[in-house]
Amino acid sequence: MKVKKYLDNKLSQGAVHVTLIDPSRQEPEVAGRLAETAQEVGSDLIFVGGSAGMTQYTLMGTVDMVKRRATIPVLFFPSGTESLSLNLDAFLFLSMLNSGNTQFVSGAHAKIALVLKRLEMEIISAGYIMIEPGMKIGELGEADLVSRDNFWKAIGYALAAEYMGMNYVYLEAGSGAAQPVPAGMIRAVKREISIPLIVGGGIRTAIDARRVRQAGADIIVTGTIIENAGYRERLRSILSALKE
Ligand code: 1GP
């Protein structure tokens, strides 16, 4: 429970920021540098994963370099591949609640659960809810996307996650989405649940981050911004908006 405790402690102090690193987007050395910068500017956690194109080799290389350069916890963000790295601090057990394919809800999880137990891997569970546009992950996960104005549907899935005993609710607009999950939806969901709320997808600026945070997100995930030039400054401004 080390990472969960770390997160609980961080959450008691304010917003938590997560940097998502996709191993298929850069060489492991570069990923290590990105993780180091993320930690320097105040990111609290690293997720590694998120791409269907990832191989076991790139995943392991990336996690090793990230662990070498950063000391903040590194979690695996599963992405529908069979790859697994042993050098992780915890495994994010994401169930895509609005997938039409049971593999993404619980099937892939059942295949890997005993291995994770034998490895004594810390598990952090989240009900993963895909919101429009969903992007690649929504498509791959065969999600029945929640439309951006259907707050009731989002609330239903979020409460279902809580009642199923999951640690977190995760609202995902998809990596590279033109806009984040709508603030009104975040507010509506947050009002009904009593477990922490993770929000990701399409958060690129300090204004986006502040809006998502003020609407009620406890944990804010950004990915794409570190893949572009000027990422240090962008990340720094997002972090100062979140930690102000
Ligand atoms: C993690 O999918 C997000 O929840 C990351 O999205 O790449 O758009 O920041 P971005």
GROMACS .gro file of N, CA, C and O in nm, residues 135-221:
model
  348
  135MET      N    1  -1.077   0.954  -2.834
  135MET     CA    2  -0.956   0.939  -2.913
  135MET      C    3  -0.921   0.790  -2.935
  135MET      O    4  -1.008   0.706  -2.936
  136LYS      N    5  -0.793   0.763  -2.953
  136LYS     CA    6  -0.748   0.627  -2.988
  136LYS      C    7  -0.787   0.524  -2.882
  136LYS      O    8  -0.832   0.413  -2.914
  137ILE      N    9  -0.771   0.562  -2.757
  137ILE     CA   10  -0.796   0.466  -2.648
  137ILE      C   11  -0.944   0.428  -2.641
  137ILE      O   12  -0.979   0.313  -2.616
  138GLY      N   13  -1.031   0.527  -2.671
  138GLY     CA   14  -1.174   0.499  -2.674
  138GLY      C   15  -1.209   0.403  -2.786
  138GLY      O   16  -1.291   0.311  -2.771
  139GLU      N   17  -1.141   0.423  -2.899
  139GLU     CA   18  -1.165   0.338  -3.016
  139GLU      C   19  -1.113   0.196  -2.990
  139GLU      O   20  -1.184   0.098  -3.009
  140LEU      N   21  -0.988   0.188  -2.943
  140LEU     CA   22  -0.930   0.057  -2.914
  140LEU      C   23  -1.008  -0.018  -2.809
  140LEU      O   24  -1.025  -0.140  -2.817
  141GLY      N   25  -1.055   0.056  -2.710
  141GLY     CA   26  -1.129  -0.006  -2.599
  141GLY      C   27  -1.275  -0.032  -2.631
  141GLY      O   28  -1.350  -0.076  -2.545
  142GLU      N   29  -1.314  -0.003  -2.756
  142GLU     CA   30  -1.453  -0.023  -2.799
  142GLU      C   31  -1.550   0.039  -2.700
  142GLU      O   32  -1.649  -0.021  -2.658
  143ALA      N   33  -1.518   0.165  -2.662
  143ALA     CA   34  -1.600   0.233  -2.562
  143ALA      C   35  -1.731   0.283  -2.620
  143ALA      O   36  -1.737   0.331  -2.733
  144ASP      N   37  -1.834   0.271  -2.540
  144ASP     CA   38  -1.962   0.336  -2.569
  144ASP      C   39  -1.950   0.473  -2.501
  144ASP      O   40  -1.988   0.491  -2.385
  145LEU      N   41  -1.888   0.567  -2.574
  145LEU     CA   42  -1.847   0.695  -2.513
  145LEU      C   43  -1.963   0.769  -2.446
  145LEU      O   44  -2.075   0.771  -2.500
  146VAL      N   45  -1.932   0.830  -2.334
  146VAL     CA   46  -2.031   0.918  -2.268
  146VAL      C   47  -2.026   1.051  -2.343
  146VAL      O   48  -1.918   1.109  -2.360
  147SER      N   49  -2.142   1.099  -2.392
  147SER     CA   50  -2.137   1.226  -2.465
  147SER      C   51  -2.113   1.341  -2.366
  147SER      O   52  -2.141   1.328  -2.247
  148ARG      N   53  -2.057   1.449  -2.419
  148ARG     CA   54  -2.006   1.556  -2.333
  148ARG      C   55  -2.115   1.627  -2.252
  148ARG      O   56  -2.085   1.694  -2.154
  149ASP      N   57  -2.241   1.610  -2.295
  149ASP     CA   58  -2.347   1.675  -2.217
  149ASP      C   59  -2.427   1.576  -2.134
  149ASP      O   60  -2.524   1.612  -2.068
  150ASN      N   61  -2.387   1.451  -2.132
  150ASN     CA   62  -2.464   1.351  -2.058
  150ASN      C   63  -2.405   1.330  -1.917
  150ASN      O   64  -2.340   1.229  -1.888
  151PHE      N   65  -2.429   1.428  -1.832
  151PHE     CA   66  -2.371   1.424  -1.697
  151PHE      C   67  -2.427   1.305  -1.617
  151PHE      O   68  -2.358   1.245  -1.538
  152TRP      N   69  -2.555   1.272  -1.641
  152TRP     CA   70  -2.617   1.164  -1.564
  152TRP      C   71  -2.549   1.030  -1.591
  152TRP      O   72  -2.531   0.950  -1.500
  153LYS      N   73  -2.513   1.011  -1.716
  153LYS     CA   74  -2.447   0.885  -1.752
  153LYS      C   75  -2.309   0.877  -1.683
  153LYS      O   76  -2.270   0.773  -1.629
  154ALA      N   77  -2.238   0.990  -1.685
  154ALA     CA   78  -2.106   0.993  -1.620
  154ALA      C   79  -2.120   0.969  -1.470
  154ALA      O   80  -2.042   0.893  -1.411
  155ILE      N   81  -2.220   1.030  -1.409
  155ILE     CA   82  -2.244   1.010  -1.265
  155ILE      C   83  -2.274   0.862  -1.238
  155ILE      O   84  -2.222   0.803  -1.143
  156GLY      N   85  -2.355   0.803  -1.322
  156GLY     CA   86  -2.392   0.662  -1.304
  156GLY      C   87  -2.270   0.571  -1.303
  156GLY      O   88  -2.252   0.488  -1.213
  157TYR      N   89  -2.184   0.590  -1.402
  157TYR     CA   90  -2.063   0.506  -1.409
  157TYR      C   91  -1.971   0.534  -1.289
  157TYR      O   92  -1.909   0.442  -1.234
  158ALA      N   93  -1.961   0.662  -1.253
  158ALA     CA   94  -1.870   0.698  -1.143
  158ALA      C   95  -1.918   0.636  -1.011
  158ALA      O   96  -1.838   0.580  -0.935
  159LEU      N   97  -2.047   0.643  -0.987
  159LEU     CA   98  -2.100   0.583  -0.864
  159LEU      C   99  -2.087   0.432  -0.869
  159LEU      O  100  -2.059   0.368  -0.767
  160ALA      N  101  -2.106   0.376  -0.988
  160ALA     CA  102  -2.090   0.230  -1.002
  160ALA      C  103  -1.947   0.191  -0.962
  160ALA      O  104  -1.927   0.093  -0.889
  161ALA      N  105  -1.849   0.270  -1.005
  161ALA     CA  106  -1.708   0.242  -0.968
  161ALA      C  107  -1.692   0.246  -0.816
  161ALA      O  108  -1.629   0.158  -0.756
  162GLU      N  109  -1.751   0.347  -0.755
  162GLU     CA  110  -1.740   0.358  -0.609
  162GLU      C  111  -1.806   0.239  -0.540
  162GLU      O  112  -1.749   0.179  -0.449
  163TYR      N  113  -1.925   0.201  -0.585
  163TYR     CA  114  -1.997   0.091  -0.521
  163TYR      C  115  -1.928  -0.043  -0.546
  163TYR      O  116  -1.946  -0.137  -0.471
  164MET      N  117  -1.852  -0.052  -0.655
  164MET     CA  118  -1.777  -0.176  -0.681
  164MET      C  119  -1.651  -0.182  -0.595
  164MET      O  120  -1.576  -0.279  -0.602
  165GLY      N  121  -1.623  -0.078  -0.521
  165GLY     CA  122  -1.510  -0.080  -0.429
  165GLY      C  123  -1.379  -0.032  -0.488
  165GLY      O  124  -1.272  -0.059  -0.434
  166MET      N  125  -1.386   0.038  -0.601
  166MET     CA  126  -1.262   0.085  -0.663
  166MET      C  127  -1.202   0.202  -0.585
  166MET      O  128  -1.274   0.275  -0.517
  167ASN      N  129  -1.070   0.218  -0.599
  167ASN     CA  130  -1.003   0.326  -0.525
  167ASN      C  131  -1.034   0.463  -0.582
  167ASN      O  132  -1.045   0.560  -0.508
  168TYR      N  133  -1.043   0.471  -0.715
  168TYR     CA  134  -1.061   0.601  -0.780
  168TYR      C  135  -1.161   0.593  -0.895
  168TYR      O  136  -1.182   0.486  -0.953
  169VAL      N  137  -1.215   0.710  -0.930
  169VAL     CA  138  -1.293   0.725  -1.055
  169VAL      C  139  -1.202   0.802  -1.150
  169VAL      O  140  -1.136   0.898  -1.109
  170TYR      N  141  -1.196   0.759  -1.276
  170TYR     CA  142  -1.106   0.824  -1.374
  170TYR      C  143  -1.189   0.864  -1.495
  170TYR      O  144  -1.237   0.779  -1.570
  171LEU      N  145  -1.205   0.995  -1.516
  171LEU     CA  146  -1.276   1.046  -1.634
  171LEU      C  147  -1.171   1.076  -1.741
  171LEU      O  148  -1.081   1.157  -1.718
  172GLU      N  149  -1.186   1.015  -1.856
  172GLU     CA  150  -1.083   1.025  -1.963
  172GLU      C  151  -1.144   1.077  -2.093
  172GLU      O  152  -1.235   1.015  -2.148
  173ALA      N  153  -1.092   1.190  -2.142
  173ALA     CA  154  -1.137   1.242  -2.272
  173ALA      C  155  -1.055   1.183  -2.386
  173ALA      O  156  -1.091   1.198  -2.504
  174GLY      N  157  -0.943   1.115  -2.351
  174GLY     CA  158  -0.855   1.056  -2.453
  174GLY      C  159  -0.733   1.143  -2.477
  174GLY      O  160  -0.743   1.267  -2.480
  175SER      N  161  -0.619   1.078  -2.495
  175SER     CA  162  -0.495   1.153  -2.517
  175SER      C  163  -0.502   1.230  -2.648
  175SER      O  164  -0.539   1.175  -2.752
  176GLY      N  165  -0.470   1.359  -2.641
  176GLY     CA  166  -0.473   1.443  -2.760
  176GLY      C  167  -0.610   1.503  -2.789
  176GLY      O  168  -0.629   1.568  -2.892
  177ALA      N  169  -0.706   1.485  -2.699
  177ALA     CA  170  -0.840   1.543  -2.719
  177ALA      C  171  -0.828   1.695  -2.734
  177ALA      O  172  -0.742   1.758  -2.672
  178ALA      N  173  -0.916   1.753  -2.815
  178ALA     CA  174  -0.910   1.898  -2.838
  178ALA      C  175  -0.943   1.976  -2.711
  178ALA      O  176  -0.893   2.086  -2.690
  179GLN      N  177  -1.028   1.918  -2.628
  179GLN     CA  178  -1.064   1.983  -2.502
  179GLN      C  179  -1.068   1.878  -2.391
  179GLN      O  180  -1.098   1.763  -2.417
  180PRO      N  181  -1.046   1.924  -2.266
  180PRO     CA  182  -1.057   1.830  -2.155
  180PRO      C  183  -1.203   1.790  -2.130
  180PRO      O  184  -1.295   1.846  -2.193
  181VAL      N  185  -1.225   1.700  -2.037
  181VAL     CA  186  -1.362   1.665  -1.993
  181VAL      C  187  -1.429   1.796  -1.948
  181VAL      O  188  -1.366   1.878  -1.880
  182PRO      N  189  -1.557   1.820  -1.986
  182PRO     CA  190  -1.621   1.947  -1.950
  182PRO      C  191  -1.624   1.970  -1.798
  182PRO      O  192  -1.649   1.875  -1.722
  183ALA      N  193  -1.600   2.096  -1.760
  183ALA     CA  194  -1.597   2.130  -1.617
  183ALA      C  195  -1.729   2.095  -1.550
  183ALA      O  196  -1.732   2.047  -1.436
  184GLY      N  197  -1.840   2.117  -1.621
  184GLY     CA  198  -1.972   2.087  -1.563
  184GLY      C  199  -1.986   1.940  -1.529
  184GLY      O  200  -2.045   1.902  -1.427
  185MET      N  201  -1.931   1.856  -1.614
  185MET     CA  202  -1.940   1.710  -1.590
  185MET      C  203  -1.853   1.672  -1.469
  185MET      O  204  -1.894   1.593  -1.385
  186ILE      N  205  -1.734   1.731  -1.463
  186ILE     CA  206  -1.644   1.701  -1.350
  186ILE      C  207  -1.714   1.742  -1.218
  186ILE      O  208  -1.718   1.666  -1.121
  187ARG      N  209  -1.776   1.861  -1.221
  187ARG     CA  210  -1.844   1.913  -1.101
  187ARG      C  211  -1.959   1.819  -1.062
  187ARG      O  212  -1.975   1.785  -0.945
  188ALA      N  213  -2.038   1.778  -1.161
  188ALA     CA  214  -2.154   1.693  -1.134
  188ALA      C  215  -2.112   1.558  -1.076
  188ALA      O  216  -2.173   1.508  -0.981
  189VAL      N  217  -2.005   1.501  -1.130
  189VAL     CA  218  -1.956   1.372  -1.081
  189VAL      C  219  -1.899   1.387  -0.941
  189VAL      O  220  -1.931   1.310  -0.849
  190LYS      N  221  -1.818   1.488  -0.924
  190LYS     CA  222  -1.751   1.510  -0.795
  190LYS      C  223  -1.852   1.527  -0.682
  190LYS      O  224  -1.831   1.480  -0.569
  191ARG      N  225  -1.963   1.592  -0.712
  191ARG     CA  226  -2.067   1.617  -0.612
  191ARG      C  227  -2.126   1.486  -0.558
  191ARG      O  228  -2.169   1.479  -0.444
  192GLU      N  229  -2.127   1.382  -0.642
  192GLU     CA  230  -2.195   1.258  -0.602
  192GLU      C  231  -2.104   1.151  -0.544
  192GLU      O  232  -2.152   1.061  -0.477
  193ILE      N  233  -1.975   1.159  -0.573
  193ILE     CA  234  -1.888   1.048  -0.528
  193ILE      C  235  -1.810   1.086  -0.403
  193ILE      O  236  -1.794   1.205  -0.373
  194SER      N  237  -1.761   0.984  -0.333
  194SER     CA  238  -1.679   1.017  -0.216
  194SER      C  239  -1.539   0.957  -0.226
  194SER      O  240  -1.465   0.957  -0.129
  195ILE      N  241  -1.504   0.904  -0.344
  195ILE     CA  242  -1.366   0.859  -0.366
  195ILE      C  243  -1.297   0.963  -0.457
  195ILE      O  244  -1.366   1.039  -0.526
  196PRO      N  245  -1.163   0.969  -0.456
  196PRO     CA  246  -1.096   1.072  -0.535
  196PRO      C  247  -1.120   1.057  -0.685
  196PRO      O  248  -1.139   0.947  -0.737
  197LEU      N  249  -1.116   1.172  -0.752
  197LEU     CA  250  -1.147   1.179  -0.895
  197LEU      C  251  -1.022   1.212  -0.977
  197LEU      O  252  -0.957   1.314  -0.953
  198ILE      N  253  -0.992   1.126  -1.073
  198ILE     CA  254  -0.880   1.148  -1.165
  198ILE      C  255  -0.940   1.200  -1.296
  198ILE      O  256  -1.042   1.149  -1.342
  199VAL      N  257  -0.877   1.301  -1.357
  199VAL     CA  258  -0.924   1.352  -1.486
  199VAL      C  259  -0.805   1.365  -1.580
  199VAL      O  260  -0.700   1.417  -1.541
  200GLY      N  261  -0.821   1.318  -1.704
  200GLY     CA  262  -0.713   1.330  -1.801
  200GLY      C  263  -0.766   1.344  -1.942
  200GLY      O  264  -0.885   1.322  -1.970
  201GLY      N  265  -0.676   1.384  -2.031
  201GLY     CA  266  -0.708   1.399  -2.173
  201GLY      C  267  -0.732   1.543  -2.211
  201GLY      O  268  -0.823   1.607  -2.159
  202GLY      N  269  -0.647   1.596  -2.300
  202GLY     CA  270  -0.670   1.729  -2.355
  202GLY      C  271  -0.634   1.846  -2.264
  202GLY      O  272  -0.670   1.959  -2.294
  203ILE      N  273  -0.562   1.819  -2.155
  203ILE     CA  274  -0.524   1.931  -2.065
  203ILE      C  275  -0.386   1.980  -2.110
  203ILE      O  276  -0.287   1.909  -2.096
  204ARG      N  277  -0.383   2.100  -2.167
  204ARG     CA  278  -0.259   2.149  -2.228
  204ARG      C  279  -0.207   2.279  -2.169
  204ARG      O  280  -0.093   2.315  -2.189
  205THR      N  281  -0.295   2.354  -2.104
  205THR     CA  282  -0.254   2.486  -2.056
  205THR      C  283  -0.286   2.498  -1.907
  205THR      O  284  -0.364   2.419  -1.851
  206ALA      N  285  -0.229   2.604  -1.846
  206ALA     CA  286  -0.258   2.631  -1.705
  206ALA      C  287  -0.406   2.661  -1.687
  206ALA      O  288  -0.466   2.622  -1.587
  207ILE      N  289  -0.466   2.724  -1.788
  207ILE     CA  290  -0.609   2.757  -1.779
  207ILE      C  291  -0.693   2.629  -1.775
  207ILE      O  292  -0.782   2.614  -1.691
  208ASP      N  293  -0.659   2.535  -1.864
  208ASP     CA  294  -0.729   2.406  -1.864
  208ASP      C  295  -0.714   2.339  -1.727
  208ASP      O  296  -0.811   2.289  -1.669
  209ALA      N  297  -0.590   2.336  -1.678
  209ALA     CA  298  -0.561   2.264  -1.553
  209ALA      C  299  -0.638   2.327  -1.437
  209ALA      O  300  -0.698   2.257  -1.355
  210ARG      N  301  -0.639   2.460  -1.433
  210ARG     CA  302  -0.709   2.530  -1.324
  210ARG      C  303  -0.859   2.501  -1.330
  210ARG      O  304  -0.923   2.474  -1.229
  211ARG      N  305  -0.912   2.503  -1.452
  211ARG     CA  306  -1.057   2.480  -1.469
  211ARG      C  307  -1.095   2.338  -1.422
  211ARG      O  308  -1.193   2.319  -1.351
  212VAL      N  309  -1.014   2.241  -1.462
  212VAL     CA  310  -1.040   2.101  -1.425
  212VAL      C  311  -1.027   2.084  -1.273
  212VAL      O  312  -1.109   2.020  -1.208
  213ARG      N  313  -0.926   2.146  -1.217
  213ARG     CA  314  -0.904   2.138  -1.071
  213ARG      C  315  -1.019   2.204  -0.995
  213ARG      O  316  -1.074   2.148  -0.901
  214GLN      N  317  -1.054   2.326  -1.040
  214GLN     CA  318  -1.160   2.399  -0.968
  214GLN      C  319  -1.295   2.328  -0.979
  214GLN      O  320  -1.379   2.340  -0.892
  215ALA      N  321  -1.313   2.252  -1.087
  215ALA     CA  322  -1.439   2.179  -1.103
  215ALA      C  323  -1.444   2.058  -1.008
  215ALA      O  324  -1.551   2.004  -0.983
  216GLY      N  325  -1.328   2.016  -0.957
  216GLY     CA  326  -1.331   1.907  -0.859
  216GLY      C  327  -1.235   1.792  -0.882
  216GLY      O  328  -1.237   1.695  -0.806
  217ALA      N  329  -1.151   1.800  -0.987
  217ALA     CA  330  -1.055   1.690  -1.008
  217ALA      C  331  -0.952   1.690  -0.895
  217ALA      O  332  -0.900   1.796  -0.857
  218ASP      N  333  -0.925   1.571  -0.842
  218ASP     CA  334  -0.824   1.560  -0.736
  218ASP      C  335  -0.687   1.527  -0.797
  218ASP      O  336  -0.584   1.572  -0.748
  219ILE      N  337  -0.689   1.445  -0.901
  219ILE     CA  338  -0.565   1.402  -0.966
  219ILE      C  339  -0.576   1.438  -1.114
  219ILE      O  340  -0.674   1.403  -1.181
  220ILE      N  341  -0.479   1.513  -1.164
  220ILE     CA  342  -0.486   1.563  -1.302
  220ILE      C  343  -0.372   1.499  -1.382
  220ILE      O  344  -0.255   1.506  -1.342
  221VAL      N  345  -0.408   1.437  -1.493
  221VAL     CA  346  -0.308   1.366  -1.574
  221VAL      C  347  -0.283   1.441  -1.703
  221VAL      O  348  -0.377   1.475  -1.775
   0.00000   0.00000   0.00000
